[in-house]
Coordinates of C-alpha atoms in Angstrom, one line a residue:
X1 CA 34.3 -8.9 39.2
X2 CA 31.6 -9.6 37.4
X3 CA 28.6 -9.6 38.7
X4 CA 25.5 -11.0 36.8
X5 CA 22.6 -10.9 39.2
X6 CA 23.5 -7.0 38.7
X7 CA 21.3 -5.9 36.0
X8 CA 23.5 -3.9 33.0
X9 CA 22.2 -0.8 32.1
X10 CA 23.4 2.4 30.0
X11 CA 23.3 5.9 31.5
X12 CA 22.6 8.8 29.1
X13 CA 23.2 12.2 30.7
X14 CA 22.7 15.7 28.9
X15 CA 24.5 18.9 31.0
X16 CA 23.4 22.0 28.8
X17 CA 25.6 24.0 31.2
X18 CA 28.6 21.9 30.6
X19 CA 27.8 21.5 26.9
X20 CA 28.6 18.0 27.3
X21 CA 26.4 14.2 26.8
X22 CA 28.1 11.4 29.1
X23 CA 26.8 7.8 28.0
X24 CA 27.8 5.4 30.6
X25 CA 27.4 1.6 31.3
X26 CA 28.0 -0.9 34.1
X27 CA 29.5 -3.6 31.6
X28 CA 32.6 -5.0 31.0
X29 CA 35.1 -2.1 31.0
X30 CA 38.8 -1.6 29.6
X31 CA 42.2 -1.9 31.5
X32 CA 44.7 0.5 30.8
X33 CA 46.0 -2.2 27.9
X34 CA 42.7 -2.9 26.4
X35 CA 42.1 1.0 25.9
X36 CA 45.2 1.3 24.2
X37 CA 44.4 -1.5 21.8
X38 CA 41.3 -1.0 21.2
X39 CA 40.7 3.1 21.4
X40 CA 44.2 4.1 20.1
X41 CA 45.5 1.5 17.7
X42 CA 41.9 1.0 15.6
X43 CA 40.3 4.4 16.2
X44 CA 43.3 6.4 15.6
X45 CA 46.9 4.9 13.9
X46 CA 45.0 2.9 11.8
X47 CA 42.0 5.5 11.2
X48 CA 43.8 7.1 7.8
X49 CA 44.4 2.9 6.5
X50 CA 40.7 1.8 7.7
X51 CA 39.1 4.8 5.7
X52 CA 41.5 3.9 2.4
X53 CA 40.3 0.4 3.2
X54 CA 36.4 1.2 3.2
X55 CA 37.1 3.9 0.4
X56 CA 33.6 5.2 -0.4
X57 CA 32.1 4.2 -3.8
X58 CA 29.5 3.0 -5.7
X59 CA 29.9 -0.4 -4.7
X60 CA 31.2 -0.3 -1.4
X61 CA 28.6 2.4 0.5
X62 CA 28.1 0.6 4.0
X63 CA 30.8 0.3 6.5
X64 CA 28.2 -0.5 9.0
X65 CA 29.5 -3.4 11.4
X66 CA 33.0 -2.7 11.8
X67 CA 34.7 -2.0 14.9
X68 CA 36.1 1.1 15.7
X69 CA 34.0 3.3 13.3
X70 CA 31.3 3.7 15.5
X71 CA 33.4 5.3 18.7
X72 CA 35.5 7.3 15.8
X73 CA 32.2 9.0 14.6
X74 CA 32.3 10.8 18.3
X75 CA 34.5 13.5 16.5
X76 CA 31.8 14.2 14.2
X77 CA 29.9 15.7 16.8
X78 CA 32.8 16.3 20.0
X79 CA 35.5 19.1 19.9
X80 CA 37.1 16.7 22.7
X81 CA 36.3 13.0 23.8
X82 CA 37.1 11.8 26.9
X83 CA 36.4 8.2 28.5
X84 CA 36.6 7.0 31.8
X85 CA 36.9 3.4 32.4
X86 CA 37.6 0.2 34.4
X87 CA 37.7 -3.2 33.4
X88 CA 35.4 -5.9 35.4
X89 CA 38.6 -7.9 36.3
X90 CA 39.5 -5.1 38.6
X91 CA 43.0 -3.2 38.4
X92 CA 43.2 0.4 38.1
X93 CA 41.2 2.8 36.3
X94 CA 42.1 4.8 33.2
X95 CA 41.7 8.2 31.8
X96 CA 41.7 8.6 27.9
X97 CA 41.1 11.8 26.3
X98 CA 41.7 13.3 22.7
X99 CA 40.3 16.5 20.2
X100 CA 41.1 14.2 17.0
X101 CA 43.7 13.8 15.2
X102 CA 46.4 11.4 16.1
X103 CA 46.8 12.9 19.4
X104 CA 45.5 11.9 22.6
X105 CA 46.5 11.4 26.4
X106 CA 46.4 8.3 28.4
X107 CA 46.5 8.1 32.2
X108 CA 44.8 6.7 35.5
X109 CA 41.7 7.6 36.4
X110 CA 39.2 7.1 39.7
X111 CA 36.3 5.2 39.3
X112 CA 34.8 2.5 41.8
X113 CA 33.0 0.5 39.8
X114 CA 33.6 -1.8 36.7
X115 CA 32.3 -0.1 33.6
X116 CA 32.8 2.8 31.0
X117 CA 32.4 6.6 30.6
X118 CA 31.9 8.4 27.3
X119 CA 32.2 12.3 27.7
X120 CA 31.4 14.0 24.6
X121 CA 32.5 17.9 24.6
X122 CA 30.1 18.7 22.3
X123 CA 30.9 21.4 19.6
X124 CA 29.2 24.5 18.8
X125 CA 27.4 22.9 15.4
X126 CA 25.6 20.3 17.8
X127 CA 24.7 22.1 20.6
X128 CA 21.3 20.6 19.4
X129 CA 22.7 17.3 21.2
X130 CA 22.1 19.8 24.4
X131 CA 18.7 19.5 24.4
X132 CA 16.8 17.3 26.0
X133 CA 14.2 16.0 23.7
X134 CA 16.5 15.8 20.7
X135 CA 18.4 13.6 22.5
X136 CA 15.5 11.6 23.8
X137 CA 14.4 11.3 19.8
X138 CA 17.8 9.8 18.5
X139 CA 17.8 7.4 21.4
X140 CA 14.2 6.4 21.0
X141 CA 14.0 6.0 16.9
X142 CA 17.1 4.1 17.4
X143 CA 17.4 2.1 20.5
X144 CA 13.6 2.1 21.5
X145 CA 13.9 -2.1 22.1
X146 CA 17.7 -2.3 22.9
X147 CA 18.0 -5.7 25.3
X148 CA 19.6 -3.3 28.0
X149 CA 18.0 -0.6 30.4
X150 CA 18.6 2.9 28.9
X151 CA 17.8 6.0 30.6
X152 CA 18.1 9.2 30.0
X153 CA 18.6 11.6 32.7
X154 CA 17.8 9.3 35.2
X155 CA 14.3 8.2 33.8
X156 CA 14.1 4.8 31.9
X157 CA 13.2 5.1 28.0
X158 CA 13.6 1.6 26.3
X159 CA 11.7 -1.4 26.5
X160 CA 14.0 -4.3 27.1
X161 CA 11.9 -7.2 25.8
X162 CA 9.7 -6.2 22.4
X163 CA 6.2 -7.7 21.9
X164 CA 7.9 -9.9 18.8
X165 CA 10.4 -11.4 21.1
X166 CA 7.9 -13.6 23.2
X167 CA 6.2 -16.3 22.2
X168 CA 2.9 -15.4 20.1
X169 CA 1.2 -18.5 22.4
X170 CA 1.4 -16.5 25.2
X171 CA 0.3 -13.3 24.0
X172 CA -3.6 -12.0 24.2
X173 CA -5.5 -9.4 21.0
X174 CA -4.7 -7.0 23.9
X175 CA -1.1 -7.4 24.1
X176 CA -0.7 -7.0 20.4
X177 CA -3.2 -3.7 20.1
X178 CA -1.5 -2.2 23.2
X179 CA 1.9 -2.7 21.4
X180 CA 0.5 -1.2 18.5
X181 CA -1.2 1.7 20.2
X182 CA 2.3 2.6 22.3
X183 CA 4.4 2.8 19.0
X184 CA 1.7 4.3 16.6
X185 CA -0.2 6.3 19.1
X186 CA -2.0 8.6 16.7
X187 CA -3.4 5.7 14.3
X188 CA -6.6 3.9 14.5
X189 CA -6.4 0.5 15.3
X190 CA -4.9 -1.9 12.8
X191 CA -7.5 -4.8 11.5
X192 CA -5.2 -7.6 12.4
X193 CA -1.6 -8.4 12.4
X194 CA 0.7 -11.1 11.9
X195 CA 3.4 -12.7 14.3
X196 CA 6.5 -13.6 12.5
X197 CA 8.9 -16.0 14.5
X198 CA 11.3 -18.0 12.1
X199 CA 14.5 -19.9 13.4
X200 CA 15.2 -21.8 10.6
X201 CA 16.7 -21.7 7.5
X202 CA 17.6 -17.9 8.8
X203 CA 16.5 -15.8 12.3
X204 CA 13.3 -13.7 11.5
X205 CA 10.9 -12.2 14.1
X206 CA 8.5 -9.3 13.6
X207 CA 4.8 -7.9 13.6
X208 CA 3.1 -6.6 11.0
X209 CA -0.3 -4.6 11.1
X210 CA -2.8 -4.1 8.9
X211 CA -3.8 -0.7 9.2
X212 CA -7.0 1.2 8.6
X213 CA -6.7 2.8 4.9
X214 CA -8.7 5.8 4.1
X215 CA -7.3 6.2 1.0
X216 CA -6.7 3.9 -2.1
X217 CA -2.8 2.9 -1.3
X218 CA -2.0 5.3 1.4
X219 CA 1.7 4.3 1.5
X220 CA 2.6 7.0 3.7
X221 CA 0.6 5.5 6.1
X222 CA 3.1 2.1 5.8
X223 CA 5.8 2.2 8.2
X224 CA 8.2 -1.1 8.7
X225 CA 10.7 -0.4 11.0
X226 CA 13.8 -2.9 10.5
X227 CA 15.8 -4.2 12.9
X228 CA 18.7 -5.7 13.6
X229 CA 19.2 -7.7 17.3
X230 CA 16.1 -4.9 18.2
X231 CA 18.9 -2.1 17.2
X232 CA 16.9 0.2 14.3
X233 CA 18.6 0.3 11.1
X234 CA 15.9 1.4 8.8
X235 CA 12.2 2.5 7.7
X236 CA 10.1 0.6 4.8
X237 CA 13.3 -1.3 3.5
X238 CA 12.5 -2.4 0.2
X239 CA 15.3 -4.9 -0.2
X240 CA 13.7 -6.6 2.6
X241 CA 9.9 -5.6 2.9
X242 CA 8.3 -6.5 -0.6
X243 CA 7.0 -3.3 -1.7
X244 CA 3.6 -4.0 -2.0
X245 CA 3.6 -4.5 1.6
X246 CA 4.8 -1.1 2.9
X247 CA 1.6 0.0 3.3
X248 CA 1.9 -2.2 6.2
X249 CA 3.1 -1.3 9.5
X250 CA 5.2 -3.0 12.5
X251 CA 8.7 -4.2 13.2
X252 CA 11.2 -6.9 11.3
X253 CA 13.7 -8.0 13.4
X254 CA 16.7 -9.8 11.0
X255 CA 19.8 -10.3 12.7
X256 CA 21.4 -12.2 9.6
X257 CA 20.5 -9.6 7.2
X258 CA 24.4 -8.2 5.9
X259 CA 24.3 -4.1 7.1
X260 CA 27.6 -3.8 5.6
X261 CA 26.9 -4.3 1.9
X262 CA 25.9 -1.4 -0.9
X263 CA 21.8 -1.8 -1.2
X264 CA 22.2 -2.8 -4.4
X265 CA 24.4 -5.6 -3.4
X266 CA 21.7 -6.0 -0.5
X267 CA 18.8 -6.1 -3.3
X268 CA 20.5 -8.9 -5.2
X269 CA 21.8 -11.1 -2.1
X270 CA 19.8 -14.5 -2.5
X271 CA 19.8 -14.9 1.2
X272 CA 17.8 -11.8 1.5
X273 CA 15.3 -12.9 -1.2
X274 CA 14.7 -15.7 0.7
X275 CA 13.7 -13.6 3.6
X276 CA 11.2 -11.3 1.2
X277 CA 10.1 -14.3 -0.3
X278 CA 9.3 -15.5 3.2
X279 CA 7.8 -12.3 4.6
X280 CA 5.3 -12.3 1.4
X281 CA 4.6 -16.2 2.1
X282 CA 3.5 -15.7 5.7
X283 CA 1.2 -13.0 4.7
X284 CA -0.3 -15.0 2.2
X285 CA -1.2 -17.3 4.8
X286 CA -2.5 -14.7 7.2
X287 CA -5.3 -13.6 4.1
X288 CA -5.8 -17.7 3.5
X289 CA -6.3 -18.8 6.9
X290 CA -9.2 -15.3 7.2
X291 CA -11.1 -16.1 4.5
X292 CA -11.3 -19.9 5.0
X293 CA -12.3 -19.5 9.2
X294 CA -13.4 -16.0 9.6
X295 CA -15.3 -15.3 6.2
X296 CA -17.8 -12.8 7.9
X297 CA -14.6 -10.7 9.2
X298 CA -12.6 -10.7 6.2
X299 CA -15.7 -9.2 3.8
X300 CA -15.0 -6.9 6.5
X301 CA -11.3 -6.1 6.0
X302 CA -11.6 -6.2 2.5
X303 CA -12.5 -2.7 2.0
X304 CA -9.2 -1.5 3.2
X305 CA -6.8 -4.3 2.5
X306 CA -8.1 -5.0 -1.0
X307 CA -5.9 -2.3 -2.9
X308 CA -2.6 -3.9 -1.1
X309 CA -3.7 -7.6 -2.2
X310 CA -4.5 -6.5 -5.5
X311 CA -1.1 -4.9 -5.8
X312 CA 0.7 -7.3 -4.4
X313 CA -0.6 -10.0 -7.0
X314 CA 0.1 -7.8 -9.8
X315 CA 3.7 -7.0 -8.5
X316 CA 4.3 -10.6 -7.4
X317 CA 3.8 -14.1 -9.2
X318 CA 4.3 -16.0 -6.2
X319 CA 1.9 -13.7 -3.5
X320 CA -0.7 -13.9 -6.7
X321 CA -0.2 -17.6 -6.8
X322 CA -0.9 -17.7 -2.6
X323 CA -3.9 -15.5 -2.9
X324 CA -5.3 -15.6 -6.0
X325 CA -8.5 -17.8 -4.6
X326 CA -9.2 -15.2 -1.8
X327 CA -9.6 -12.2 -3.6
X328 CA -13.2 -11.1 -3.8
X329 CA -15.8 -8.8 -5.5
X330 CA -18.8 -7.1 -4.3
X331 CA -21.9 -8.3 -6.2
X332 CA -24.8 -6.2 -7.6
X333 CA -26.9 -8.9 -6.0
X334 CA -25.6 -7.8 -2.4
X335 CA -22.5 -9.5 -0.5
X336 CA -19.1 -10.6 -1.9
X337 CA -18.4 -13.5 -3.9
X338 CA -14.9 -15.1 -5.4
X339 CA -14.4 -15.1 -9.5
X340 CA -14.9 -18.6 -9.4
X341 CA -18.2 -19.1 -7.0
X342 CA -19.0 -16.2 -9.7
X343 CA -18.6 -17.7 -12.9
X344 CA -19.8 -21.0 -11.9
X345 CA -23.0 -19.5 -10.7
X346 CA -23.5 -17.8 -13.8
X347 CA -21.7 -19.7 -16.5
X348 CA -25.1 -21.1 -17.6
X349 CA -26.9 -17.8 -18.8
X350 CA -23.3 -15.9 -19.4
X351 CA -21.1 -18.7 -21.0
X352 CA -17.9 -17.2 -19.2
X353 CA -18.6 -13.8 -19.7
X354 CA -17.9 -11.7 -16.7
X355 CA -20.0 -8.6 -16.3
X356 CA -18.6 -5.6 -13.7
X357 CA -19.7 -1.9 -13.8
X358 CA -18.6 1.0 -11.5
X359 CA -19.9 1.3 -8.0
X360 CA -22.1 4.3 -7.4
X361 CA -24.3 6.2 -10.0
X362 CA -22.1 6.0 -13.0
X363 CA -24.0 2.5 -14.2
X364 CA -27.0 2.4 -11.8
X365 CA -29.5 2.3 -15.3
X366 CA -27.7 -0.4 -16.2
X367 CA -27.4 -2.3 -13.3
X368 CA -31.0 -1.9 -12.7
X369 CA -31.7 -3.5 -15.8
X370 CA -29.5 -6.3 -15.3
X371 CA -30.9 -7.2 -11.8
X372 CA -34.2 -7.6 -13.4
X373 CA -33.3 -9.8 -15.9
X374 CA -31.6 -12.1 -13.3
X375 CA -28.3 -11.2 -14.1
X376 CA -25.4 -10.4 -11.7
X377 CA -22.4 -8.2 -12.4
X378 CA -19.2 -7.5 -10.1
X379 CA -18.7 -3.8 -8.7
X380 CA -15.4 -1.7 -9.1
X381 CA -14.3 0.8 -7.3
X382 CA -11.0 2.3 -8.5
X383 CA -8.6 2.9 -10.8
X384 CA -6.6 0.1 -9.5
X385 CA -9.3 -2.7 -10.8
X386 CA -9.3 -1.7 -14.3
X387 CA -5.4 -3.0 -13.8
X388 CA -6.8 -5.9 -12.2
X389 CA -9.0 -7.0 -14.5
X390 CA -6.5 -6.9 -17.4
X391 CA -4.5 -8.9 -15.5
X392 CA -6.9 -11.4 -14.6
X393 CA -7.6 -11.9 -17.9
X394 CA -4.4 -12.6 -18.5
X395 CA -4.5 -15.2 -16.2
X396 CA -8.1 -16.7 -17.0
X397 CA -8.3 -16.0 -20.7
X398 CA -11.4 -18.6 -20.1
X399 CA -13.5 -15.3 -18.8
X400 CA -13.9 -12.3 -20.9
X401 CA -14.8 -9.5 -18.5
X402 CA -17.0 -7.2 -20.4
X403 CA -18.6 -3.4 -18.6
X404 CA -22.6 -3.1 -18.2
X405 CA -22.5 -0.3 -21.1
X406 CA -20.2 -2.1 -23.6
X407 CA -23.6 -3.7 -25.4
X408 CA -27.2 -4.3 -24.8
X409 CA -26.8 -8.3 -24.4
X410 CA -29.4 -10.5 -25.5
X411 CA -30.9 -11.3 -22.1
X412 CA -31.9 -7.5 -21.9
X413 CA -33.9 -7.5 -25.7
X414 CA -37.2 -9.3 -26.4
X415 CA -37.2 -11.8 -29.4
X416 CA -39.5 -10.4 -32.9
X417 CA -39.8 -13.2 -35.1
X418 CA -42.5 -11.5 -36.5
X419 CA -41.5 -9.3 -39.9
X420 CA -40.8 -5.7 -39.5
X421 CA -43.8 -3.5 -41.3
X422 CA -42.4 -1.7 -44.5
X423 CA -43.9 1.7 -45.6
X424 CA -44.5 2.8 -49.2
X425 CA -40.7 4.1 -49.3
X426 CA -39.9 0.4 -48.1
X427 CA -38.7 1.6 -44.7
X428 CA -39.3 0.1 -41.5
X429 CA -40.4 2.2 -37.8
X430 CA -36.8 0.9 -36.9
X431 CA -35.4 2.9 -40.0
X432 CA -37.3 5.7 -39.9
X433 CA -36.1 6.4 -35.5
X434 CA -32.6 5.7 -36.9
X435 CA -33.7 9.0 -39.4
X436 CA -35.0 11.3 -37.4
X437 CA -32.6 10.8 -34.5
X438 CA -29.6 11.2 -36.3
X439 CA -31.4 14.5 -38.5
X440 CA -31.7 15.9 -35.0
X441 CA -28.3 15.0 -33.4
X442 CA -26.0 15.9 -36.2
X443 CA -23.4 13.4 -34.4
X444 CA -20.5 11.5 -37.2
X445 CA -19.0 9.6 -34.3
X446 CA -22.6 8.1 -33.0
X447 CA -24.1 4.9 -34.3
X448 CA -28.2 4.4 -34.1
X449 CA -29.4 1.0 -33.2
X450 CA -33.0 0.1 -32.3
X451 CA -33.8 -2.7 -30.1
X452 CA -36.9 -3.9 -28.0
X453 CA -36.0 -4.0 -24.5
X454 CA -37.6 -5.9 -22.3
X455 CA -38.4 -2.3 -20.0
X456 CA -41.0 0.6 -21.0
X457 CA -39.0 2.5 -18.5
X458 CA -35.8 3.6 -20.6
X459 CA -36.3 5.6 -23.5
X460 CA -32.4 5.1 -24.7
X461 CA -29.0 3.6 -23.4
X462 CA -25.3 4.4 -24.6
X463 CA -23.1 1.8 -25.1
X464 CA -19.1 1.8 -26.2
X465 CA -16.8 -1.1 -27.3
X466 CA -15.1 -2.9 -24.6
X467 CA -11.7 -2.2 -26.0
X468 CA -12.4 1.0 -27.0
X469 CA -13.4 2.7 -23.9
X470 CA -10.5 0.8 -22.1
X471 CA -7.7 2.4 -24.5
X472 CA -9.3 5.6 -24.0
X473 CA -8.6 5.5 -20.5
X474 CA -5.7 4.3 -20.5
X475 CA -4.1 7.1 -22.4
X476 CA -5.7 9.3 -19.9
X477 CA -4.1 7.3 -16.8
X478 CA -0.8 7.9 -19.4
X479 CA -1.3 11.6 -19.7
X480 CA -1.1 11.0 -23.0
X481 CA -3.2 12.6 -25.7
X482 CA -3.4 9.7 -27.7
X483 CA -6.3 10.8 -30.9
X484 CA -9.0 8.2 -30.1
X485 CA -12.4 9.2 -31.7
X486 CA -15.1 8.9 -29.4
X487 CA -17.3 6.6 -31.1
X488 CA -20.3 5.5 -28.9
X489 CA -23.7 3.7 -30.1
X490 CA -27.2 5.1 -28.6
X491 CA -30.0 2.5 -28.8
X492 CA -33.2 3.5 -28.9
X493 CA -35.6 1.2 -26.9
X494 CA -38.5 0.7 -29.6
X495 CA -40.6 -0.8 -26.4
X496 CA -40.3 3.1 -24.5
X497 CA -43.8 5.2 -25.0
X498 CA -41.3 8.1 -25.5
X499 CA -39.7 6.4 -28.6
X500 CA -43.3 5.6 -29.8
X501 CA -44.3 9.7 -29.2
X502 CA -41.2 10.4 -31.7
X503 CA -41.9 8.2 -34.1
X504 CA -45.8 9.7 -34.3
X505 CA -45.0 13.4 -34.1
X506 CA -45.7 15.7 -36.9
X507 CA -44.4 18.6 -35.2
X508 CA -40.5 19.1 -36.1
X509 CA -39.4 21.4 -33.4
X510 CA -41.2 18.9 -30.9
X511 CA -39.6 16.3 -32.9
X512 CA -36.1 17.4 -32.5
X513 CA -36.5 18.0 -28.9
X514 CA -37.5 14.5 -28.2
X515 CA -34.9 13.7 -30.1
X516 CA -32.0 15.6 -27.9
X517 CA -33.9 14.4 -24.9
X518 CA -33.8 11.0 -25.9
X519 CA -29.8 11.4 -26.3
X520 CA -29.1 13.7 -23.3
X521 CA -30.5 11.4 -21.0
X522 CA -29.0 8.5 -22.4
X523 CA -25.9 10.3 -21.4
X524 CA -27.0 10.9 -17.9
X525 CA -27.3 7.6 -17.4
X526 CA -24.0 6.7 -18.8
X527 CA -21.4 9.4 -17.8
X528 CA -23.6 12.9 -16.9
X529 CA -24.0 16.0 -18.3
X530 CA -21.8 19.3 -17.7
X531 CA -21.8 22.5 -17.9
X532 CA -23.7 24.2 -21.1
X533 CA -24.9 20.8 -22.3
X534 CA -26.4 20.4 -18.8
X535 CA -28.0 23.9 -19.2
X536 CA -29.3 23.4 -22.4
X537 CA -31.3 20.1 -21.1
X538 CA -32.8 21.8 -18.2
X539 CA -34.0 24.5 -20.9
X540 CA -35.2 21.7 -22.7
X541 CA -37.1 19.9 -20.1
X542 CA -39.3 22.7 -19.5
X543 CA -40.6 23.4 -23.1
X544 CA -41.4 19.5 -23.3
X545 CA -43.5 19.5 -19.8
X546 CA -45.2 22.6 -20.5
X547 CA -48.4 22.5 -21.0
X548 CA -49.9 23.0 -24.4
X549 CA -50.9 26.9 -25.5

């Protein structure tokens, strides 16, 4: 009979010698008349009828799910199948055995107890299935949380009861990371994780972990395994796993999901929208529910989850919708801070202009003269944010985001009411800087300005238009050599003892050097120097601190 205090369990044995792979079980079994329904009439007289049936094309691809395919596919790999079987109502046991085709022999077997023998001869192109560990592989990539004991040559490989089976109430931060740490055993430890457990309006369970990024998007660091009733079906699914959260990693468990569809029929079913859409919603929660009761920890995450979040918004209106107010910036004044604490602390002196400049060296002049003047600006730090920002100003067409180097704003230049000295040629010191720098620089594409800034330390800044710098690289993000002219404008800081030594110089090769000096380390500040221009500088610099002969 059958016996339920007595565990089930499946048997995998490999005998190289043999060249043969046995899979047994203790379950129900066949009778003599259930083997011939079941094993001849749907694996063999209707084989040539249920292949015309599941023809292969573009819009039929799957013929996952359907009985009879899955024993059949033994002859893909067997030169001869044999199975040995009894049926747990007792009654004699049988003896089936075939090498394909439409033949096969049927007879009585011994066997004791109630269950089923699969004896795959294999044949000489998968003598691979001989070894050991391949076999080992296959049976843990694919039934690595099957809800029945497997072992393989005696020693148990499958964990009966996965982590997102249980109840997340009952589970400690040490259950989860141990989980984590037996599937991904090479990765560092994820940052946190969510537990998915969903009866209603469809079955979803799962765990997804945030891992550690070291690089911008490392997608191949994503892996979401998909299951169905804890059998593997597939890695990073996109018609279920949204793809801006395959960086991700974990295990979906969707036993409703419909296997034997085409993907593209799979990509359009509404019922499995509804499950990305829910899978996306969860997550949004997860980043929600951080930065409201663990701010501290989340400035911490952000680092590594940013790029994800920021992608996610920009692929999806919904996850953008459920986030947007979380999403946060480093300041130049230290910390993070949200767009909105940011432009309501600042809207005062910046009337809804949003200030950001690269993280690092490339706008450290700037930023320095920003900080002095009170003013705060939000750091970027990859090619992703310039997306970003376009997109958020999109969104909030209130704030204008404008770089550190698009313009010397006002806050940065001392008000002259008083009238600028004319000489005899009726020509201002402002006029006659503008002369001699552009005499020495012999640059079309670069526009002289001369303002007062409120700093004797910087002798000249470079600044470019907004939109002009942004189209520039964005045709080099395209790969596209788009003819932009390079047009930049280098104000001279009138206030700088080095703009005053120009201005008073009688000599003109000193004169021109100052000039180029002037120029050249404007540019340092703003983007560096390569190269021969680099060269030439450092040639420069020494004839200006020489002493005199």
């Amino acid at each position: 009979g059958l016996d339920l205090a007595d565990p089930f369990r499946i048997d995998v044995k490999v005998d190289a010698e043999a060249k043969t792979l046995t899979i047994s079980d203790n379950g129900i079994g066949m009778s003599a008349e259930e083997v011939k329904k079941y094993l001849n009439q749907v694996a063999f007289s209707g084989a040539a009828e249920f292949m015309e049936h599941y023809k292969l094309n573009e819009e039929s691809q799957q013929i996952i799910g359907h009985f009879g395919l899955g024993f059949y596919s033994a002859f893909m790999v067997s030169d001869k199948v044999e199975v040995i079987t009894r049926s747990y109502k007792g009654g004699e046991a049988s003896h089936w055995e075939s090498e394909g085709g439409l033949e096969y022999k049927l007879g009585p077997a011994e066997r004791e107890a109630r269950g089923t023998d699969v004896v795959l001869h294999l044949g000489e192109h998968a003598h691979e299935f001989l070894e050991d560990a391949r076999v080992r592989h296959v049976l843990e990539k694919y039934c690595k949380f099957l809800p029945v004991d497997i072992h393989l040559n005696g020693e148990h490989i499958n964990e009966q009861a996965p982590l997102w089976t249980k109840s997340p109430s009952s589970l400690t931060n040490d259950d989860y990371l141990n989980f984590f740490r037996a599937n991904y055993p090479y990765e560092d430890d994820p940052l946190f994780w969510i537990h998915l457990n969903v009866d209603y309006p469809f079955r979803l369970q799962g765990i997804l972990y945030f891992p550690t990024l070291r690089h911008e998007m490392d997608a191949s660091k994503g892996q979401i395994q998909l299951y169905c009733n804890q059998v593997f079906v597939a890695d990073n699914t996109q018609e279920v796993i949204p793809k801006f959260l395959t960086v991700l990693k974990g295990m979906i468990d969707c036993p409703d999901i419909p296997l034997n569809v085409s993907r593209s029929q799979l990509q359009n079913d509404p019922y499995v929208k509804k499950i990305a859409g829910h899978i996306t919603k969860k997550v949004a929660d997860r980043l929600v529910q951080l930065h409201k009761n663990n701010r501290e920890e989340f400035e911490g995450y952000w680092k590594d989850i940013n790029p994800f979040v920021k992608f996610g918004m920009l692929d999806d209106q919904k996850f953008y919708e459920a986030a947007k107010d979380v999403v946060i910036f480093e300041s130049s004044n230290g910390g993070y801070t949200t767009l909105a604490d940011y432009a309501e602390r600042n809207n005062e002196k910046q009337k809804g202009r949003v200030y950001y400049a690269e993280a690092g060296d490339a706008q450290a002049t700037y930023l320095q003269l920003f900080k002095a003047q009170g003013l705060e600006a939000l750091l970027t730090h990859s090619v992703l944010d310039s997306h970003f920002i376009q997109f958020l100003e999109q969104k909030q067409p209130e704030l204008r985001w404008t770089r550190v180097d698009a313009a010397v704003n006002e806050h940065l230049v001392e008000t002259d009411e008083s009238a600028k000295v004319v000489d005899a040629e009726g020509k201002t010191s402002d006029d006659r800087l503008k002369e001699l720098v552009a005499a020495a620089l012999h640059d079309d594409n670069l526009e002289v300005q001369v303002q007062a800034l409120k700093t004797r330390d910087v002798s000249g800044l470079i600044t470019q238009s907004e939109q002009e710098r942004r189209m520039k690289e964005m045709s080099a993000l395209w790969q596209k050599s788009i003819d932009l002219p390079s047009r930049k404008t280098l104000v001279l800081n009138s206030n700088s003892p080095v703009v005053q030594r120009l201005l008073s110089t009688t000599d003109a090769g000193q004169r021109e050097d100052l000039a180029s000096h002037i120029y050249d380390l404007a540019r340092l500040a703003h983007e560096g120097l390569k190269g021969e221009e680099l060269a030439k500088f450092i040639a420069r610099s020494h004839r200006l601190i020489a002493p005199e002969a």
